[in-house]
mmCIF file of C-alpha atoms in Angstrom:
data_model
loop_
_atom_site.group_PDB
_atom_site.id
_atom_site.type_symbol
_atom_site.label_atom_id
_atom_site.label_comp_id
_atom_site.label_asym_id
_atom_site.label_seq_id
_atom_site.Cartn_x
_atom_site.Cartn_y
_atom_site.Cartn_z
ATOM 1 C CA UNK A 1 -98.504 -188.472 134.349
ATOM 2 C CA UNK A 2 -96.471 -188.300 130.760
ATOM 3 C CA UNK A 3 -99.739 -188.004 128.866
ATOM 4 C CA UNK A 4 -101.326 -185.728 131.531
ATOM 5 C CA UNK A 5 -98.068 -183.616 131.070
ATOM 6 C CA UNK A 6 -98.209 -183.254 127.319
ATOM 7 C CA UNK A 7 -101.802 -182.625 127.428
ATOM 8 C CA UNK A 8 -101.127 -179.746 129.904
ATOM 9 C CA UNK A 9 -98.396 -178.450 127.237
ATOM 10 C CA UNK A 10 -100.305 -178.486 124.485
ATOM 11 C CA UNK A 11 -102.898 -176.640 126.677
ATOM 12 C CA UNK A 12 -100.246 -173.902 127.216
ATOM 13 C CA UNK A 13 -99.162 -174.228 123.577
ATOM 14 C CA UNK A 14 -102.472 -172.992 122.416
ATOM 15 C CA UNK A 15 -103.285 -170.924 124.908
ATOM 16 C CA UNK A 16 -99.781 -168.970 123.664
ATOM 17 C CA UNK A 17 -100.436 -169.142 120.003
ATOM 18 C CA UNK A 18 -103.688 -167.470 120.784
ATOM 19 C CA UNK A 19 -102.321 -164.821 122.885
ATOM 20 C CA UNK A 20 -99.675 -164.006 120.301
ATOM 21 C CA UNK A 21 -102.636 -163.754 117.650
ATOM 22 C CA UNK A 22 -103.896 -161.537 119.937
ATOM 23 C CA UNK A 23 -100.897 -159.406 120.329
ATOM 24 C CA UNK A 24 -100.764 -159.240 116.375
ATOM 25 C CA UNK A 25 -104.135 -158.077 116.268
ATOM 26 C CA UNK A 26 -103.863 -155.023 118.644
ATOM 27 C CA UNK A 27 -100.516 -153.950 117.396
ATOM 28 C CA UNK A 28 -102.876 -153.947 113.811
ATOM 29 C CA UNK A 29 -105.408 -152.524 115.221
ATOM 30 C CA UNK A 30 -103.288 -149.535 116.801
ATOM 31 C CA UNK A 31 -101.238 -149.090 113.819
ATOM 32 C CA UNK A 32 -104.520 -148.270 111.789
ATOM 33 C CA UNK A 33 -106.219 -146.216 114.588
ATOM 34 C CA UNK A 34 -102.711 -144.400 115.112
ATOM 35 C CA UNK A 35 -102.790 -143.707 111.527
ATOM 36 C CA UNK A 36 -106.285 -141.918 111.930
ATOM 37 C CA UNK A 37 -104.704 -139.808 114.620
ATOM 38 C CA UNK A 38 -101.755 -138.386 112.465
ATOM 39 C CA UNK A 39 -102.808 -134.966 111.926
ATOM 40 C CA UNK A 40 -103.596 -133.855 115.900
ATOM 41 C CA UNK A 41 -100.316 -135.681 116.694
ATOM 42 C CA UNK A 42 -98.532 -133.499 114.680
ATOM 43 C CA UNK A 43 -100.620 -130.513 116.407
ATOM 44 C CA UNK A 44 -99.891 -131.591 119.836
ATOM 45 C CA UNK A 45 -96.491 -131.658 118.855
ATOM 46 C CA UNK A 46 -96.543 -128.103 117.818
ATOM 47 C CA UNK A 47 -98.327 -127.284 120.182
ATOM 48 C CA UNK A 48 -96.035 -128.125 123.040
ATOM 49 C CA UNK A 49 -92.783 -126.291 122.492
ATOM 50 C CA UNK A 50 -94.027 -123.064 123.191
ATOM 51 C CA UNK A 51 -94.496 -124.161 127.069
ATOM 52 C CA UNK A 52 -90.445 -124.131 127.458
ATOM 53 C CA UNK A 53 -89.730 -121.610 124.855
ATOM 54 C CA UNK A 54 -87.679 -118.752 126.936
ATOM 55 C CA UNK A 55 -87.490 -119.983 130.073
ATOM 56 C CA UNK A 56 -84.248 -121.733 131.698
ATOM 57 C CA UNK A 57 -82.090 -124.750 129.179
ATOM 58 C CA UNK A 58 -81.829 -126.470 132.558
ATOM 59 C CA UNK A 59 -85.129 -126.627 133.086
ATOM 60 C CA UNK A 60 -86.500 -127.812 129.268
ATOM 61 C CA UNK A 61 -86.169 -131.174 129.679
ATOM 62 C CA UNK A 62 -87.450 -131.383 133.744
ATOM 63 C CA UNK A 63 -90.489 -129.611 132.447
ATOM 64 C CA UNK A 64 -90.961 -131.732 129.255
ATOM 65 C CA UNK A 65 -90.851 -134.801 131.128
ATOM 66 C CA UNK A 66 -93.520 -133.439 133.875
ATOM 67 C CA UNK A 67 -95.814 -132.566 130.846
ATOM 68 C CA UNK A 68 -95.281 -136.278 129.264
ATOM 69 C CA UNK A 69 -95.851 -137.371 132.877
ATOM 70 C CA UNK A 70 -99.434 -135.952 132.788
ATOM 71 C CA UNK A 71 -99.973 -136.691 129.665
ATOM 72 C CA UNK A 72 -99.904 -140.493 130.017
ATOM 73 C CA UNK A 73 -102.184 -139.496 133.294
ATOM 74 C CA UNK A 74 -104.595 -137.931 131.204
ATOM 75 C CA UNK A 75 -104.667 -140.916 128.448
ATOM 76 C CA UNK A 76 -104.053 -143.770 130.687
ATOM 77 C CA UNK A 77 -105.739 -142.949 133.811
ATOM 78 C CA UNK A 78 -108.737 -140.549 132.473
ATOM 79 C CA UNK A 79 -109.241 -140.840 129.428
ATOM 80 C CA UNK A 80 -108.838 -144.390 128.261
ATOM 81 C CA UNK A 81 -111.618 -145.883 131.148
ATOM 82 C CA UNK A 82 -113.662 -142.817 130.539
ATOM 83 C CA UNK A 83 -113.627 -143.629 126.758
ATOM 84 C CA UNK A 84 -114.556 -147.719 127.437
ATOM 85 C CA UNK A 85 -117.156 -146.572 129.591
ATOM 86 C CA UNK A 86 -119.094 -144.354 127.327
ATOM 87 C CA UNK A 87 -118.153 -146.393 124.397
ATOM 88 C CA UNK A 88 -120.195 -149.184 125.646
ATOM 89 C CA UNK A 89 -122.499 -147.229 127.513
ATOM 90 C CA UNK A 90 -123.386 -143.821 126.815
ATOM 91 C CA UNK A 91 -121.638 -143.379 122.967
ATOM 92 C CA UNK A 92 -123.664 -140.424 122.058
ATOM 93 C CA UNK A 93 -121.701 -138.331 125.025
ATOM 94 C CA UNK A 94 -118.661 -138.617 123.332
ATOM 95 C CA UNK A 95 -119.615 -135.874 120.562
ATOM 96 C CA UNK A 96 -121.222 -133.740 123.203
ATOM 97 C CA UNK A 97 -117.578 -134.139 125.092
ATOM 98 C CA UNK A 98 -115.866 -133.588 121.965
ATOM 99 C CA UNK A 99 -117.431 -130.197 121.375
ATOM 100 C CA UNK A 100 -116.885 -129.034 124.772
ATOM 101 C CA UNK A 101 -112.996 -130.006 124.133
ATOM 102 C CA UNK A 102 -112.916 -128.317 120.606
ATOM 103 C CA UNK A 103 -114.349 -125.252 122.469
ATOM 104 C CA UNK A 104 -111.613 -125.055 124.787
ATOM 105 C CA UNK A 105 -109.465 -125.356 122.434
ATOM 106 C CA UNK A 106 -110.576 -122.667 120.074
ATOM 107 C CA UNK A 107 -110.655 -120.564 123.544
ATOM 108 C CA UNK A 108 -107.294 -121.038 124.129
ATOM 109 C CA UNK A 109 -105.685 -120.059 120.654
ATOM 110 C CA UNK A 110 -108.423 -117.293 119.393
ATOM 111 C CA UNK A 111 -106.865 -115.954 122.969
ATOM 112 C CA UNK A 112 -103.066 -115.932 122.226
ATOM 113 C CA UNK A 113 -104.508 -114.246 119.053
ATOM 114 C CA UNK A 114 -106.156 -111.399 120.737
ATOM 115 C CA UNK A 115 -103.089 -111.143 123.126
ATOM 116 C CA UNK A 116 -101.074 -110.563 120.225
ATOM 117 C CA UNK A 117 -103.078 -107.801 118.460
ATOM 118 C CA UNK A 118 -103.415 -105.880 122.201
ATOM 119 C CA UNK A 119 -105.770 -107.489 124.124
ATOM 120 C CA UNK A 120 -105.509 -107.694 127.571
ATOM 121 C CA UNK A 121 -103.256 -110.743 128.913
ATOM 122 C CA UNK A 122 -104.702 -112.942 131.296
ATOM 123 C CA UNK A 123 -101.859 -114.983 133.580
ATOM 124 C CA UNK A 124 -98.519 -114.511 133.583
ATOM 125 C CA UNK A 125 -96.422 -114.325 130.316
ATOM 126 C CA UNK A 126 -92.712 -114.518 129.824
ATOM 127 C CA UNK A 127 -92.640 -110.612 129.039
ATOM 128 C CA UNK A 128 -93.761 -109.903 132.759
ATOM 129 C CA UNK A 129 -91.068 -110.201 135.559
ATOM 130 C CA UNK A 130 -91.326 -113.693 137.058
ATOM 131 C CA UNK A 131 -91.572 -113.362 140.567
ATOM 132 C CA UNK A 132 -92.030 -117.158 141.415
ATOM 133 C CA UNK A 133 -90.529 -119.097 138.670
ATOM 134 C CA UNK A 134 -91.497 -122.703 140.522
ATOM 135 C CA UNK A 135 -95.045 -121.117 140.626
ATOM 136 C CA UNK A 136 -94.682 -119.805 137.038
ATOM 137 C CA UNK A 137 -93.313 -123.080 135.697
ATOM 138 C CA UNK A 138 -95.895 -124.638 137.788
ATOM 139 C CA UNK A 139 -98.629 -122.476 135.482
ATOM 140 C CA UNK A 140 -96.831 -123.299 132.300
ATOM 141 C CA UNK A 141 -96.773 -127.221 132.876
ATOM 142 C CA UNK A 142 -100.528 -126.692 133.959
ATOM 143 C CA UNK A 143 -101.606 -125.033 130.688
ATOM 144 C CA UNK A 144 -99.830 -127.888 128.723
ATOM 145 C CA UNK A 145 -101.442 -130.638 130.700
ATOM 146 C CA UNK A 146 -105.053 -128.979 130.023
ATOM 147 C CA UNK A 147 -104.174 -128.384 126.445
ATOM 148 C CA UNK A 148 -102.940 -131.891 126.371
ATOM 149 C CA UNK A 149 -106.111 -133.169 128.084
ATOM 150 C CA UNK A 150 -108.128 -131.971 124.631
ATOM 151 C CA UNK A 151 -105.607 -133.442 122.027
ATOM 152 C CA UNK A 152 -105.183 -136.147 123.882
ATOM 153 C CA UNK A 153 -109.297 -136.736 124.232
ATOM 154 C CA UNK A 154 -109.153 -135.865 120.674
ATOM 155 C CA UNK A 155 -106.725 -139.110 119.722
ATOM 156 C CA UNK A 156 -108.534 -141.439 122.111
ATOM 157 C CA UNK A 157 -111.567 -140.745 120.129
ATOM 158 C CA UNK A 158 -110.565 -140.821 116.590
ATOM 159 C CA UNK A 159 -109.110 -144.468 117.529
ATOM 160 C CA UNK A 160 -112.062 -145.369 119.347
ATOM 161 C CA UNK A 161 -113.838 -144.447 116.645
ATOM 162 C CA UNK A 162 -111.372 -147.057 114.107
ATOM 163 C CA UNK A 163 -111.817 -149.905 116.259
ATOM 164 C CA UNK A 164 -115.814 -149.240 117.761
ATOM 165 C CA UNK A 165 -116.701 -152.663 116.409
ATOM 166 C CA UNK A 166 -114.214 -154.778 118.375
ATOM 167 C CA UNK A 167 -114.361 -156.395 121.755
ATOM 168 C CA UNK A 168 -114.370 -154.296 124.832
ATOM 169 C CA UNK A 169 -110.630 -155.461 125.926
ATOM 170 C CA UNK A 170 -109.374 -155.265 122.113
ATOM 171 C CA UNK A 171 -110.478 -151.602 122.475
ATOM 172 C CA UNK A 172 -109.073 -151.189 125.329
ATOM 173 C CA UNK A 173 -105.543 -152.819 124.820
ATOM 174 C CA UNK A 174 -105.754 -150.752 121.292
ATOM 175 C CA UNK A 175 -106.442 -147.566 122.934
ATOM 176 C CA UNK A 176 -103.787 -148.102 125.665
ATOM 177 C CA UNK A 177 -100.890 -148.967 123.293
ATOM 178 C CA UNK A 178 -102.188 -145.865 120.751
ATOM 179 C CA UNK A 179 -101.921 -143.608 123.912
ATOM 180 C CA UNK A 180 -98.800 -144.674 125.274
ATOM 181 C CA UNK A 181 -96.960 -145.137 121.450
ATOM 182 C CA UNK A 182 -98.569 -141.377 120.826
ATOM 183 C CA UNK A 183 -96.960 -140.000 124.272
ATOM 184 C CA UNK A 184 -93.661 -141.373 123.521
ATOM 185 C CA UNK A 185 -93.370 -139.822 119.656
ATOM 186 C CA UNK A 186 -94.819 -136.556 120.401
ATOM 187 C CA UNK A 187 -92.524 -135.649 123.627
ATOM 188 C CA UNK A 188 -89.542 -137.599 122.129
ATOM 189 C CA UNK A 189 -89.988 -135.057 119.020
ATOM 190 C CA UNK A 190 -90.688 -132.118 121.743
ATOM 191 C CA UNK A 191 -87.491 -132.983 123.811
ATOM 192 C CA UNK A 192 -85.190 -133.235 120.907
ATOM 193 C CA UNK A 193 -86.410 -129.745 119.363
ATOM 194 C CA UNK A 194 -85.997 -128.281 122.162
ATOM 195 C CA UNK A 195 -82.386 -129.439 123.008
ATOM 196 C CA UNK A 196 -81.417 -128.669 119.268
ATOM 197 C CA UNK A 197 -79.998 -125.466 120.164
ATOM 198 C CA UNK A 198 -77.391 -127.602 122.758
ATOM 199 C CA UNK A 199 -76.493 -130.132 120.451
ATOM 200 C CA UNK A 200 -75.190 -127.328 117.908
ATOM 201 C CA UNK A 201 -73.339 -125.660 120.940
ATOM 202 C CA UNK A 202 -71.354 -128.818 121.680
ATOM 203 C CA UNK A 203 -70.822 -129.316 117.469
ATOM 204 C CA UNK A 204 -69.134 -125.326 117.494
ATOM 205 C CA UNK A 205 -66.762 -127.163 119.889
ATOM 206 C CA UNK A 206 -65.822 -130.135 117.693
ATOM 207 C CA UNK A 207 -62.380 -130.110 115.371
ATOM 208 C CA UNK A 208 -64.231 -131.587 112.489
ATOM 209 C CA UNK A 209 -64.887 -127.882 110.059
ATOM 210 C CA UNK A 210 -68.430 -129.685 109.012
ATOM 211 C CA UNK A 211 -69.578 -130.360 112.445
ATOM 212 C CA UNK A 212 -68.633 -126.651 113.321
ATOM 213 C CA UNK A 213 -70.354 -125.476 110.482
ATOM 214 C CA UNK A 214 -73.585 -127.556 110.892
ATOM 215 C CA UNK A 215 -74.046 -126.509 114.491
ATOM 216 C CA UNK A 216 -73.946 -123.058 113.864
ATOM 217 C CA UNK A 217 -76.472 -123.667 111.493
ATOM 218 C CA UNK A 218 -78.068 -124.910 114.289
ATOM 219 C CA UNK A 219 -77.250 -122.240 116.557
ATOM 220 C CA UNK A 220 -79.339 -119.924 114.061
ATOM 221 C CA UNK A 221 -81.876 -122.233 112.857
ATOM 222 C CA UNK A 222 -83.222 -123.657 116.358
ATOM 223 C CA UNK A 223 -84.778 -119.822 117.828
ATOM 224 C CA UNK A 224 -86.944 -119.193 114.579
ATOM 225 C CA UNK A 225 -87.914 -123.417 114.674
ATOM 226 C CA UNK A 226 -88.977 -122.247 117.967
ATOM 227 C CA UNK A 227 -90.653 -119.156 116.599
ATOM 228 C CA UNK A 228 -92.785 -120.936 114.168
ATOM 229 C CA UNK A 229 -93.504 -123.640 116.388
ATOM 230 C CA UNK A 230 -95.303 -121.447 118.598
ATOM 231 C CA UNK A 231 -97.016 -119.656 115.823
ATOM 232 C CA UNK A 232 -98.466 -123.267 114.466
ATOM 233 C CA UNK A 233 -99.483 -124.190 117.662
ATOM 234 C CA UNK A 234 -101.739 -121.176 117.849
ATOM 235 C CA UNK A 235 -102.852 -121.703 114.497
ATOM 236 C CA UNK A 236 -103.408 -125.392 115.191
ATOM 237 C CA UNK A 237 -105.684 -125.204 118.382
ATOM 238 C CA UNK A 238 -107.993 -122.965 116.170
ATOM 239 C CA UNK A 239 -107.921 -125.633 113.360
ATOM 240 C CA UNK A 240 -108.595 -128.665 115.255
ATOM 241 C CA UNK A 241 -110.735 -126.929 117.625
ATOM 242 C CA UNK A 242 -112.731 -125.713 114.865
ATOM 243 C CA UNK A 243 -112.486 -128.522 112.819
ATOM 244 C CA UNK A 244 -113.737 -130.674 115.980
ATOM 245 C CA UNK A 245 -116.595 -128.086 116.614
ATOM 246 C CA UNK A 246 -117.244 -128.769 112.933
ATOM 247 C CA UNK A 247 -117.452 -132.313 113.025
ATOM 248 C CA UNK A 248 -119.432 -132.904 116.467
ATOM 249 C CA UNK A 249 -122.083 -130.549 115.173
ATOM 250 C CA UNK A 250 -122.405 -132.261 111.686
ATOM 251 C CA UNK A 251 -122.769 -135.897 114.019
ATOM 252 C CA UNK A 252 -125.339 -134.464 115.971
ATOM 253 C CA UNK A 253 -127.483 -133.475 112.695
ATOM 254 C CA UNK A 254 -126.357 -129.994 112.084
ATOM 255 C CA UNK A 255 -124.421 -128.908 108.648
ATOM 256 C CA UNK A 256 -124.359 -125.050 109.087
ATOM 257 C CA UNK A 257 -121.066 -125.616 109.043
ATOM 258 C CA UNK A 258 -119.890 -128.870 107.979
ATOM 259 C CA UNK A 259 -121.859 -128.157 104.539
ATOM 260 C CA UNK A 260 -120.545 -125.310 103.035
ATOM 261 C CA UNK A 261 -116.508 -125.947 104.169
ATOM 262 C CA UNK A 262 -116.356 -129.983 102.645
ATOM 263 C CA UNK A 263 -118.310 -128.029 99.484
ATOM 264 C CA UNK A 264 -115.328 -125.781 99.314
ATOM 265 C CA UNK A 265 -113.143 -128.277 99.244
ATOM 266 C CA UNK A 266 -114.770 -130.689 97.209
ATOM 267 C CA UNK A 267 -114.866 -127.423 94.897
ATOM 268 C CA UNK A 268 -111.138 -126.151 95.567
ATOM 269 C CA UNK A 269 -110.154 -130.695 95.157
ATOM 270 C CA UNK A 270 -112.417 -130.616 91.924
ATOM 271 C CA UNK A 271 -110.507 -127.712 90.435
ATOM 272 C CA UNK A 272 -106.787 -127.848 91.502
ATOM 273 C CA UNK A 273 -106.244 -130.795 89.344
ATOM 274 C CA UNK A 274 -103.067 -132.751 90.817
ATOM 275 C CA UNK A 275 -102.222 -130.467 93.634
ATOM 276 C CA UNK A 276 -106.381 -131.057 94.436
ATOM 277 C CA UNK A 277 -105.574 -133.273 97.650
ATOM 278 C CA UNK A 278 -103.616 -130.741 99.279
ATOM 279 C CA UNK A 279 -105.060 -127.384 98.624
ATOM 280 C CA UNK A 280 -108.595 -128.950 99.169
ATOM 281 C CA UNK A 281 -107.271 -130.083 102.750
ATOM 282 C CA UNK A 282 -105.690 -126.795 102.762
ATOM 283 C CA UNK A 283 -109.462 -124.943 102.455
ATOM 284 C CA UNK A 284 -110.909 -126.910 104.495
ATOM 285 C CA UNK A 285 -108.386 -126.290 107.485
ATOM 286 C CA UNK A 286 -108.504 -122.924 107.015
ATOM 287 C CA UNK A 287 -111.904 -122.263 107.096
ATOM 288 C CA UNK A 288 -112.360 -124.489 110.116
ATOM 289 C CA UNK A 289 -109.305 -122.260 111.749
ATOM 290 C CA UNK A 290 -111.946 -119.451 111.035
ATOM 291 C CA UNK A 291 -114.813 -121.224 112.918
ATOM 292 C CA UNK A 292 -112.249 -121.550 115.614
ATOM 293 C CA UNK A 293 -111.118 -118.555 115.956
ATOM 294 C CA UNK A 294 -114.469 -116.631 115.592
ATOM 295 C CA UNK A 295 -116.285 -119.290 118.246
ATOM 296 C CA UNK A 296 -113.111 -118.775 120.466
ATOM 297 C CA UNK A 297 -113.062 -115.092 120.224
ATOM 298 C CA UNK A 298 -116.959 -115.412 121.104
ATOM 299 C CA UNK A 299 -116.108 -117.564 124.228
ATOM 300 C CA UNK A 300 -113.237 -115.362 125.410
ATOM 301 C CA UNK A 301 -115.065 -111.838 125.359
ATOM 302 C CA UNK A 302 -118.265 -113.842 127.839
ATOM 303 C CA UNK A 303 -116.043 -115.221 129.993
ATOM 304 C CA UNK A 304 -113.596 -112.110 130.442
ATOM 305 C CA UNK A 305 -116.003 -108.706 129.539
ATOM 306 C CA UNK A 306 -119.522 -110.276 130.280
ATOM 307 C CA UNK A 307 -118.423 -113.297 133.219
ATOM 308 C CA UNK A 308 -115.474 -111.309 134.374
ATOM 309 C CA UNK A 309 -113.105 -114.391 134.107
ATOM 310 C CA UNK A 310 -109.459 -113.458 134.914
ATOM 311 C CA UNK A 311 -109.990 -110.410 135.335
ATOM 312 C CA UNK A 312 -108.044 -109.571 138.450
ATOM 313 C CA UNK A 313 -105.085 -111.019 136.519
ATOM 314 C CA UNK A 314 -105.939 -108.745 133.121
ATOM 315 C CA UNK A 315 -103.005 -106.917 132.799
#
């Protein structure tokens, strides 16, 4: 029994040291993939500010938590078996999916574009007189979710892609903790911007001079963070969408694009000397803003003038 006993322990020692390797090597894993992921993270959280900016303080955080809600639905219960699945059996989809997504996405902000220079608005805005606001916030958390869907596709890939050569459950618990560490950051960063605005309220009401002074700073600085938020989030589902366009096309053998936007910024890198890095980054994210925004324009005139898409709701 004794000797049975420590054989059994040992057993279990072993069987522990290995899953701790294990846990070492995901948590690797997912801090390298995550690292791949860094510039649509920061889009997404751009991106999602603008789906509470105006409407009610009591309701920013209820709605930010119902978009983080479907968020980890769309990573966790969509996205991450979808992505095993075609990983290990039909890879060459993913591109195909991945140009769908960076279509949408191009859709979506070459149409707040148009909106803004007079073109006619399709679904309700926060400039029209809200009705229904649980259907309208209903809408809003709906159009986050969808855009979320995209960035969130986007993500999953791009650390799919980092760990491709690893087992099917090392991809999986890699993708999984990604998704779920990703979630957490981006709405964490959306919730606190958004509540900004409160915490300098209660700081005006401290006796401390400083912490009066430093929340109306607040006070004034939070509506144009807000502001610019929502203009970078337009400008950021044209880049990635175009730059995702961009990319699936050049992995399915065409360089139309992909060619002559990396030779600008190879050119742009070549010639800026120190500052090469980030103005040849810059080039290329503006030009693939372009392609978004011309491919989105493109998709929203079919669906709306040609399809008749939304058009009851064209106002």
């Amino acid at each position: 029994m004794p000797s049975g006993l420590v054989a059994l322990l040992d057993d279990i020692s072993v069987i522990a040291k290995a899953a701790s390797a294990s846990v070492d090597d995901v948590a690797v894993a997912a801090g390298r993939a995550g690292t791949k992921t860094a510039g649509v993270v920061i889009d997404d959280a751009a991106v999602t500010p603008s789906y509470v900016t105006g409407l009610s303080p009591a309701r920013e955080l209820p709605i930010i938590w119902k978009i983080t809600k479907g968020s980890l639905k769309n990573k966790l219960v969509f996205l991450l078996p979808a992505a095993l699945l075609l990983s290990e059996f039909l890879p060459a989809a993913i591109t195909w999916l991945l140009l769908l997504g960076g279509s949408f996405l191009a859709y979506e902000g070459a149409e707040k574009v148009m909106e803004k220079l007079g073109a006619a608005k399709h679904g309700a805005t926060l400039e029209d007189e809200i009705t229904d606001p649980v259907a309208f916030e209903n809408e809003r958390v709906g159009g986050a979710i969808r855009t979320d869907f995209i960035l969130s596709a986007e993500i999953m890939a791009i650390a799919l892609a980092e760990v491709a050569d690893e087992s099917l459950v090392m991809r999986g618990a890699v993708l999984a903790l990604v998704a779920v560490a990703v979630t957490v950051a981006v709405y964490g960063a959306v919730g606190l911007i958004v509540k900004l605005d409160d915490i300098g309220l209660h700081l005006t009401q401290k006796a401390s001079k400083s912490a009066q002074s430093f929340g109306r700073f607040l006070l004034h600085f939070v509506p144009k963070l807000l502001t610019t938020l929502s203009v970078v989030g337009t400008v950021a589902m044209l880049w990635v969408g175009g730059h995702i366009i961009v990319d699936s096309l050049h992995k399915l053998g065409w360089d139309g694009l992909y060619a002559p936007i990396h030779g600008a910024e190879h050119v742009v890198h070549e010639m800026a000397g120190a500052a090469g890095g980030v103005l040849g980054w810059l080039t290329a994210t503006t030009l693939s803003a372009i392609v978004g925004l011309i491919l989105g324009s493109i998709i929203a005139f079919v669906l709306h003038k040609v399809l008749g898409v939304g058009a009851k709701e064209a106002h």
